[in-house]
Amino acid sequence: KAGVTQTPRYLIKTRGQQVTLSCSPISGHRSVSWYQQTPGQGLQFLFEYFSETQRNKGNFPGRFSGRQFSNSRSEMNVSTLELGDSALYLCASSLIARQGGSTEAFFGQGTRLTVV
Amino acid sequence: DAKTTQPPSMDCAEGRAANLPCNHSTISGNEYVYWYRQIHSQGPQYIIHGLKNNETNEMASLIITEDRKSSTLILPHATLRDTAVYYCIAETSYDKVIFGPGTSLSVIP
């Protein structure tokens, strides 16, 4: 079956602009999580959505937001871009949210965002 | 703060077993131990997970100590394609998933 699809793969934006990234999870998966990866900070958790509800959020400013649609597809938005937002943004989907049980996450290839 | 600690780097000879340790001394009773790996410029790949019993799948084995304070990921016959950063994570429901810096494994021919 198809894996997690993230679009676009590469993006260049200017400081102050906003950007929207998209993630299509594996068919049947209802949980989508987003991560930011930079050389200095490593992989950092942004937020998790399950059934269109944000279940958990990492320590990122309010400029970072997301949403999930009824078909489980998710988008994340970053407003007022800063140079430090340049990173690889990864999306992961899981069959269920992590609620008292185990479930592995399947990651997409990521969107490489460069802010200039 | 990371809940797990791993050595920053390890080498392994091709064809030999790679044993990657992870310390999770503060793990709670309902937290699973997950292992993922990331090959350069790709998204992380799930390897294996466990709660308290040892686990094995087609990729690797996971050995968890009886007190659950540490675990070891075993790649039985390492190949050059196993060169990657390996992340050990302890997580539970409604918890922030925290990836540490991981272990950079280099498989040497």
PDB file of C-alpha atoms in Angstrom:
ATOM      1  CA  LYS A   1       0.000   0.000   0.000  1.00  0.00           C
ATOM      2  CA  ALA A   2       1.078   3.586  -0.491  1.00  0.00           C
ATOM      3  CA  GLY A   3       3.205   5.136   2.218  1.00  0.00           C
ATOM      4  CA  VAL A   4       2.994   8.541   3.825  1.00  0.00           C
ATOM      5  CA  THR A   5       3.093  11.264   1.199  1.00  0.00           C
ATOM      6  CA  GLN A   6       4.353  14.746   1.933  1.00  0.00           C
ATOM      7  CA  THR A   7       4.117  17.647  -0.464  1.00  0.00           C
ATOM      8  CA  PRO A   8       5.967  19.565  -1.583  1.00  0.00           C
ATOM      9  CA  ARG A   9       9.350  17.873  -1.161  1.00  0.00           C
ATOM     10  CA  TYR A  10      11.290  21.113  -1.373  1.00  0.00           C
ATOM     11  CA  LEU A  11      10.272  24.700  -0.731  1.00  0.00           C
ATOM     12  CA  ILE A  12      12.038  28.033  -0.632  1.00  0.00           C
ATOM     13  CA  LYS A  13      10.340  30.942   1.112  1.00  0.00           C
ATOM     14  CA  THR A  14      11.275  34.452   2.163  1.00  0.00           C
ATOM     15  CA  ARG A  15      11.345  35.704   5.734  1.00  0.00           C
ATOM     16  CA  GLY A  16       7.952  36.972   6.821  1.00  0.00           C
ATOM     17  CA  GLN A  17       6.005  34.776   4.445  1.00  0.00           C
ATOM     18  CA  GLN A  18       3.836  31.891   5.508  1.00  0.00           C
ATOM     19  CA  VAL A  19       3.899  28.312   4.308  1.00  0.00           C
ATOM     20  CA  THR A  20       1.543  25.346   4.299  1.00  0.00           C
ATOM     21  CA  LEU A  21       2.815  21.784   4.152  1.00  0.00           C
ATOM     22  CA  SER A  22       0.662  18.773   3.408  1.00  0.00           C
ATOM     23  CA  CYS A  23       0.706  15.196   4.613  1.00  0.00           C
ATOM     24  CA  SER A  24      -1.384  12.290   3.358  1.00  0.00           C
ATOM     25  CA  PRO A  25      -1.215   9.374   5.798  1.00  0.00           C
ATOM     26  CA  ILE A  26      -1.323   5.692   4.993  1.00  0.00           C
ATOM     27  CA  SER A  27      -4.845   4.622   4.122  1.00  0.00           C
ATOM     28  CA  GLY A  28      -6.727   3.716   7.278  1.00  0.00           C
ATOM     29  CA  HIS A  29      -4.366   5.569   9.597  1.00  0.00           C
ATOM     30  CA  ARG A  30      -6.101   8.169  11.714  1.00  0.00           C
ATOM     31  CA  SER A  31      -3.207   9.667  13.644  1.00  0.00           C
ATOM     32  CA  VAL A  32      -0.800  12.145  12.101  1.00  0.00           C
ATOM     33  CA  SER A  33       2.193  13.651  13.869  1.00  0.00           C
ATOM     34  CA  TRP A  34       4.540  16.382  12.710  1.00  0.00           C
ATOM     35  CA  TYR A  35       8.221  16.831  13.513  1.00  0.00           C
ATOM     36  CA  GLN A  36      10.887  19.410  12.755  1.00  0.00           C
ATOM     37  CA  GLN A  37      14.439  18.254  12.141  1.00  0.00           C
ATOM     38  CA  THR A  38      17.430  20.582  12.151  1.00  0.00           C
ATOM     39  CA  PRO A  39      21.141  19.805  12.471  1.00  0.00           C
ATOM     40  CA  GLY A  40      21.350  21.701  15.746  1.00  0.00           C
ATOM     41  CA  GLN A  41      18.182  20.538  17.507  1.00  0.00           C
ATOM     42  CA  GLY A  42      17.623  17.120  15.980  1.00  0.00           C
ATOM     43  CA  LEU A  43      14.112  15.706  15.669  1.00  0.00           C
ATOM     44  CA  GLN A  44      11.565  17.727  17.605  1.00  0.00           C
ATOM     45  CA  PHE A  45       7.910  16.925  18.058  1.00  0.00           C
ATOM     46  CA  LEU A  46       5.496  19.580  16.834  1.00  0.00           C
ATOM     47  CA  PHE A  47       1.994  18.156  17.291  1.00  0.00           C
ATOM     48  CA  GLU A  48      -0.217  15.137  16.840  1.00  0.00           C
ATOM     49  CA  TYR A  49      -3.705  14.940  15.394  1.00  0.00           C
ATOM     50  CA  PHE A  50      -6.239  12.178  15.723  1.00  0.00           C
ATOM     51  CA  SER A  51      -9.736  12.284  14.283  1.00  0.00           C
ATOM     52  CA  GLU A  52      -9.367  15.973  13.449  1.00  0.00           C
ATOM     53  CA  THR A  53      -8.398  16.868  17.033  1.00  0.00           C
ATOM     54  CA  GLN A  54      -5.010  17.989  18.242  1.00  0.00           C
ATOM     55  CA  ARG A  55      -4.032  15.472  20.923  1.00  0.00           C
ATOM     56  CA  ASN A  56      -0.617  16.767  21.871  1.00  0.00           C
ATOM     57  CA  LYS A  57       1.654  19.685  21.158  1.00  0.00           C
ATOM     58  CA  GLY A  58       5.367  20.249  21.451  1.00  0.00           C
ATOM     59  CA  ASN A  59       7.183  23.376  22.597  1.00  0.00           C
ATOM     60  CA  PHE A  60       6.877  25.524  19.510  1.00  0.00           C
ATOM     61  CA  PRO A  61       5.557  29.084  19.181  1.00  0.00           C
ATOM     62  CA  GLY A  62       2.038  29.795  18.032  1.00  0.00           C
ATOM     63  CA  ARG A  63       3.324  30.547  14.531  1.00  0.00           C
ATOM     64  CA  PHE A  64       3.280  26.797  14.044  1.00  0.00           C
ATOM     65  CA  SER A  65      -0.191  25.389  13.629  1.00  0.00           C
ATOM     66  CA  GLY A  66      -1.843  22.434  12.052  1.00  0.00           C
ATOM     67  CA  ARG A  67      -5.101  20.780  11.268  1.00  0.00           C
ATOM     68  CA  GLN A  68      -6.458  17.449  10.187  1.00  0.00           C
ATOM     69  CA  PHE A  69      -9.300  16.831   7.788  1.00  0.00           C
ATOM     70  CA  SER A  70     -12.020  14.208   7.916  1.00  0.00           C
ATOM     71  CA  ASN A  71     -10.065  12.023   5.479  1.00  0.00           C
ATOM     72  CA  SER A  72      -7.111  12.123   7.944  1.00  0.00           C
ATOM     73  CA  ARG A  73      -4.980  14.259   5.642  1.00  0.00           C
ATOM     74  CA  SER A  74      -3.148  16.905   7.610  1.00  0.00           C
ATOM     75  CA  GLU A  75      -1.627  20.280   6.963  1.00  0.00           C
ATOM     76  CA  MET A  76       0.763  22.327   8.996  1.00  0.00           C
ATOM     77  CA  ASN A  77       1.187  26.031   8.649  1.00  0.00           C
ATOM     78  CA  VAL A  78       4.032  28.275   9.669  1.00  0.00           C
ATOM     79  CA  SER A  79       3.346  31.996   9.627  1.00  0.00           C
ATOM     80  CA  THR A  80       5.811  34.870   9.655  1.00  0.00           C
ATOM     81  CA  LEU A  81       8.705  32.660   8.656  1.00  0.00           C
ATOM     82  CA  GLU A  82      12.081  33.146  10.273  1.00  0.00           C
ATOM     83  CA  LEU A  83      15.474  31.989   9.066  1.00  0.00           C
ATOM     84  CA  GLY A  84      15.553  29.494  11.937  1.00  0.00           C
ATOM     85  CA  ASP A  85      12.495  27.745  10.560  1.00  0.00           C
ATOM     86  CA  SER A  86      14.642  26.267   7.815  1.00  0.00           C
ATOM     87  CA  ALA A  87      14.414  22.554   8.452  1.00  0.00           C
ATOM     88  CA  LEU A  88      13.208  19.185   7.302  1.00  0.00           C
ATOM     89  CA  TYR A  89       9.566  18.811   8.318  1.00  0.00           C
ATOM     90  CA  LEU A  90       8.485  15.228   8.771  1.00  0.00           C
ATOM     91  CA  CYS A  91       5.043  13.774   9.039  1.00  0.00           C
ATOM     92  CA  ALA A  92       4.265  10.372  10.539  1.00  0.00           C
ATOM     93  CA  SER A  93       1.045   8.401  10.500  1.00  0.00           C
ATOM     94  CA  SER A  94      -0.154   5.725  12.888  1.00  0.00           C
ATOM     95  CA  LEU A  95      -3.109   3.422  12.890  1.00  0.00           C
ATOM     96  CA  ILE A  96      -4.337   4.805  16.183  1.00  0.00           C
ATOM     97  CA  ALA A  97      -3.306   7.492  18.589  1.00  0.00           C
ATOM     98  CA  ARG A  98      -0.989   6.406  21.366  1.00  0.00           C
ATOM     99  CA  GLN A  99      -3.667   5.620  23.933  1.00  0.00           C
ATOM    100  CA  GLY A 100      -2.556   2.938  26.296  1.00  0.00           C
ATOM    101  CA  GLY A 101      -1.405   0.735  23.487  1.00  0.00           C
ATOM    102  CA  SER A 102       1.464   0.471  21.160  1.00  0.00           C
ATOM    103  CA  THR A 103       1.492   1.587  17.605  1.00  0.00           C
ATOM    104  CA  GLU A 104       4.386   2.212  15.331  1.00  0.00           C
ATOM    105  CA  ALA A 105       4.672   5.378  13.289  1.00  0.00           C
ATOM    106  CA  PHE A 106       5.393   5.471   9.578  1.00  0.00           C
ATOM    107  CA  PHE A 107       7.255   8.534   8.377  1.00  0.00           C
ATOM    108  CA  GLY A 108       7.124  10.352   5.087  1.00  0.00           C
ATOM    109  CA  GLN A 109      10.194  11.582   3.228  1.00  0.00           C
ATOM    110  CA  GLY A 110       9.705  15.078   4.562  1.00  0.00           C
ATOM    111  CA  THR A 111       9.503  18.576   3.161  1.00  0.00           C
ATOM    112  CA  ARG A 112      12.762  20.485   3.054  1.00  0.00           C
ATOM    113  CA  LEU A 113      11.942  24.126   3.822  1.00  0.00           C
ATOM    114  CA  THR A 114      14.534  26.807   3.230  1.00  0.00           C
ATOM    115  CA  VAL A 115      13.836  30.332   4.454  1.00  0.00           C
ATOM    116  CA  VAL A 116      15.943  33.059   2.861  1.00  0.00           C
TER     117      VAL A 116
ATOM    118  CA  ASP B   1      14.750  16.540  28.375  1.00  0.00           C
ATOM    119  CA  ALA B   2      15.420  13.261  26.660  1.00  0.00           C
ATOM    120  CA  LYS B   3      14.140  10.222  28.490  1.00  0.00           C
ATOM    121  CA  THR B   4      16.686   7.945  26.911  1.00  0.00           C
ATOM    122  CA  THR B   5      20.450   8.022  26.591  1.00  0.00           C
ATOM    123  CA  GLN B   6      22.455   6.359  23.852  1.00  0.00           C
ATOM    124  CA  PRO B   7      26.124   6.399  22.844  1.00  0.00           C
ATOM    125  CA  PRO B   8      26.659   9.018  20.132  1.00  0.00           C
ATOM    126  CA  SER B   9      28.388   6.669  17.721  1.00  0.00           C
ATOM    127  CA  MET B  10      29.347   3.055  17.154  1.00  0.00           C
ATOM    128  CA  ASP B  11      31.160   1.030  14.534  1.00  0.00           C
ATOM    129  CA  CYS B  12      30.346  -2.500  13.477  1.00  0.00           C
ATOM    130  CA  ALA B  13      32.060  -4.819  11.014  1.00  0.00           C
ATOM    131  CA  GLU B  14      29.923  -5.935   8.113  1.00  0.00           C
ATOM    132  CA  GLY B  15      28.384  -9.350   8.767  1.00  0.00           C
ATOM    133  CA  ARG B  16      28.786  -9.092  12.514  1.00  0.00           C
ATOM    134  CA  ALA B  17      26.017  -8.412  15.004  1.00  0.00           C
ATOM    135  CA  ALA B  18      25.462  -4.797  15.921  1.00  0.00           C
ATOM    136  CA  ASN B  19      24.397  -4.286  19.518  1.00  0.00           C
ATOM    137  CA  LEU B  20      23.028  -0.823  20.219  1.00  0.00           C
ATOM    138  CA  PRO B  21      22.403   0.006  23.886  1.00  0.00           C
ATOM    139  CA  CYS B  22      19.850   2.391  25.313  1.00  0.00           C
ATOM    140  CA  ASN B  23      19.360   3.576  28.849  1.00  0.00           C
ATOM    141  CA  HIS B  24      15.853   4.508  29.992  1.00  0.00           C
ATOM    142  CA  SER B  25      16.208   4.426  33.753  1.00  0.00           C
ATOM    143  CA  THR B  26      13.154   6.620  34.369  1.00  0.00           C
ATOM    144  CA  ILE B  27      10.787   4.625  32.201  1.00  0.00           C
ATOM    145  CA  SER B  28       7.334   4.143  33.677  1.00  0.00           C
ATOM    146  CA  GLY B  29       5.323   0.963  33.699  1.00  0.00           C
ATOM    147  CA  ASN B  30       3.163   1.791  30.706  1.00  0.00           C
ATOM    148  CA  GLU B  31       5.856   3.218  28.470  1.00  0.00           C
ATOM    149  CA  TYR B  32       6.923   1.230  25.460  1.00  0.00           C
ATOM    150  CA  VAL B  33      10.449   1.234  24.113  1.00  0.00           C
ATOM    151  CA  TYR B  34      10.577   2.000  20.397  1.00  0.00           C
ATOM    152  CA  TRP B  35      13.482   1.896  18.015  1.00  0.00           C
ATOM    153  CA  TYR B  36      13.635   3.822  14.755  1.00  0.00           C
ATOM    154  CA  ARG B  37      16.460   4.484  12.365  1.00  0.00           C
ATOM    155  CA  GLN B  38      17.110   7.262   9.911  1.00  0.00           C
ATOM    156  CA  ILE B  39      19.240   6.855   6.864  1.00  0.00           C
ATOM    157  CA  HIS B  40      20.661  10.116   5.629  1.00  0.00           C
ATOM    158  CA  SER B  41      18.059  12.485   4.193  1.00  0.00           C
ATOM    159  CA  GLN B  42      15.209  10.007   4.568  1.00  0.00           C
ATOM    160  CA  GLY B  43      12.328   9.874   7.039  1.00  0.00           C
ATOM    161  CA  PRO B  44      12.838   7.686  10.122  1.00  0.00           C
ATOM    162  CA  GLN B  45      11.960   4.035   9.721  1.00  0.00           C
ATOM    163  CA  TYR B  46      10.276   1.957  12.415  1.00  0.00           C
ATOM    164  CA  ILE B  47      12.329  -1.051  13.522  1.00  0.00           C
ATOM    165  CA  ILE B  48      10.786  -2.664  16.579  1.00  0.00           C
ATOM    166  CA  HIS B  49       9.137  -1.952  19.903  1.00  0.00           C
ATOM    167  CA  GLY B  50       8.474  -3.720  23.182  1.00  0.00           C
ATOM    168  CA  LEU B  51       7.061  -3.313  26.660  1.00  0.00           C
ATOM    169  CA  LYS B  52       8.837  -5.845  28.855  1.00  0.00           C
ATOM    170  CA  ASN B  53       9.328  -9.015  26.868  1.00  0.00           C
ATOM    171  CA  ASN B  54      12.089  -9.506  24.347  1.00  0.00           C
ATOM    172  CA  GLU B  55      10.899  -9.031  20.796  1.00  0.00           C
ATOM    173  CA  THR B  56      12.150 -10.176  17.410  1.00  0.00           C
ATOM    174  CA  ASN B  57      11.094  -9.374  13.884  1.00  0.00           C
ATOM    175  CA  GLU B  58      12.618  -9.686  10.449  1.00  0.00           C
ATOM    176  CA  MET B  59      14.809  -6.642  10.997  1.00  0.00           C
ATOM    177  CA  ALA B  60      16.093  -6.926  14.538  1.00  0.00           C
ATOM    178  CA  SER B  61      15.782  -8.185  18.089  1.00  0.00           C
ATOM    179  CA  LEU B  62      15.010  -6.099  21.139  1.00  0.00           C
ATOM    180  CA  ILE B  63      16.289  -7.203  24.520  1.00  0.00           C
ATOM    181  CA  ILE B  64      14.794  -5.376  27.518  1.00  0.00           C
ATOM    182  CA  THR B  65      16.288  -5.882  30.967  1.00  0.00           C
ATOM    183  CA  GLU B  66      14.057  -7.264  33.676  1.00  0.00           C
ATOM    184  CA  ASP B  67      13.963  -3.923  35.513  1.00  0.00           C
ATOM    185  CA  ARG B  68      13.213  -2.204  32.165  1.00  0.00           C
ATOM    186  CA  LYS B  69      15.852   0.427  32.797  1.00  0.00           C
ATOM    187  CA  SER B  70      17.784  -0.407  29.666  1.00  0.00           C
ATOM    188  CA  SER B  71      17.479  -2.223  26.377  1.00  0.00           C
ATOM    189  CA  THR B  72      19.617  -3.385  23.467  1.00  0.00           C
ATOM    190  CA  LEU B  73      18.749  -3.419  19.807  1.00  0.00           C
ATOM    191  CA  ILE B  74      20.469  -6.238  17.961  1.00  0.00           C
ATOM    192  CA  LEU B  75      20.978  -6.260  14.214  1.00  0.00           C
ATOM    193  CA  PRO B  76      22.087  -9.872  13.765  1.00  0.00           C
ATOM    194  CA  HIS B  77      24.136  -9.529  10.571  1.00  0.00           C
ATOM    195  CA  ALA B  78      24.887  -5.890   9.874  1.00  0.00           C
ATOM    196  CA  THR B  79      25.207  -4.775   6.262  1.00  0.00           C
ATOM    197  CA  LEU B  80      26.424  -1.499   4.793  1.00  0.00           C
ATOM    198  CA  ARG B  81      22.775  -0.520   4.308  1.00  0.00           C
ATOM    199  CA  ASP B  82      22.331  -0.567   8.098  1.00  0.00           C
ATOM    200  CA  THR B  83      24.541   2.519   8.399  1.00  0.00           C
ATOM    201  CA  ALA B  84      22.160   5.060   9.923  1.00  0.00           C
ATOM    202  CA  VAL B  85      21.255   6.995  13.046  1.00  0.00           C
ATOM    203  CA  TYR B  86      19.334   4.781  15.473  1.00  0.00           C
ATOM    204  CA  TYR B  87      16.873   6.328  17.891  1.00  0.00           C
ATOM    205  CA  CYS B  88      15.612   4.723  21.072  1.00  0.00           C
ATOM    206  CA  ILE B  89      12.397   6.258  22.416  1.00  0.00           C
ATOM    207  CA  ALA B  90      10.332   5.636  25.517  1.00  0.00           C
ATOM    208  CA  GLU B  91       6.805   6.827  25.014  1.00  0.00           C
ATOM    209  CA  THR B  92       3.300   6.486  26.237  1.00  0.00           C
ATOM    210  CA  SER B  93      -0.039   7.914  25.433  1.00  0.00           C
ATOM    211  CA  TYR B  94      -0.530  11.656  25.484  1.00  0.00           C
ATOM    212  CA  ASP B  95       3.173  12.154  25.920  1.00  0.00           C
ATOM    213  CA  LYS B  96       5.452  14.358  23.916  1.00  0.00           C
ATOM    214  CA  VAL B  97       7.484  12.093  21.724  1.00  0.00           C
ATOM    215  CA  ILE B  98      11.094  12.953  22.427  1.00  0.00           C
ATOM    216  CA  PHE B  99      13.803  11.887  20.055  1.00  0.00           C
ATOM    217  CA  GLY B 100      17.279  12.087  21.547  1.00  0.00           C
ATOM    218  CA  PRO B 101      20.369  12.557  19.378  1.00  0.00           C
ATOM    219  CA  GLY B 102      20.481   8.794  18.730  1.00  0.00           C
ATOM    220  CA  THR B 103      23.437   6.563  17.906  1.00  0.00           C
ATOM    221  CA  SER B 104      25.195   6.962  14.583  1.00  0.00           C
ATOM    222  CA  LEU B 105      26.032   3.432  13.506  1.00  0.00           C
ATOM    223  CA  SER B 106      28.720   2.961  10.885  1.00  0.00           C
ATOM    224  CA  VAL B 107      28.961  -0.488   9.335  1.00  0.00           C
ATOM    225  CA  ILE B 108      32.475  -0.993   8.072  1.00  0.00           C
ATOM    226  CA  PRO B 109      33.340  -3.345   5.188  1.00  0.00           C
TER     227      PRO B 109
END
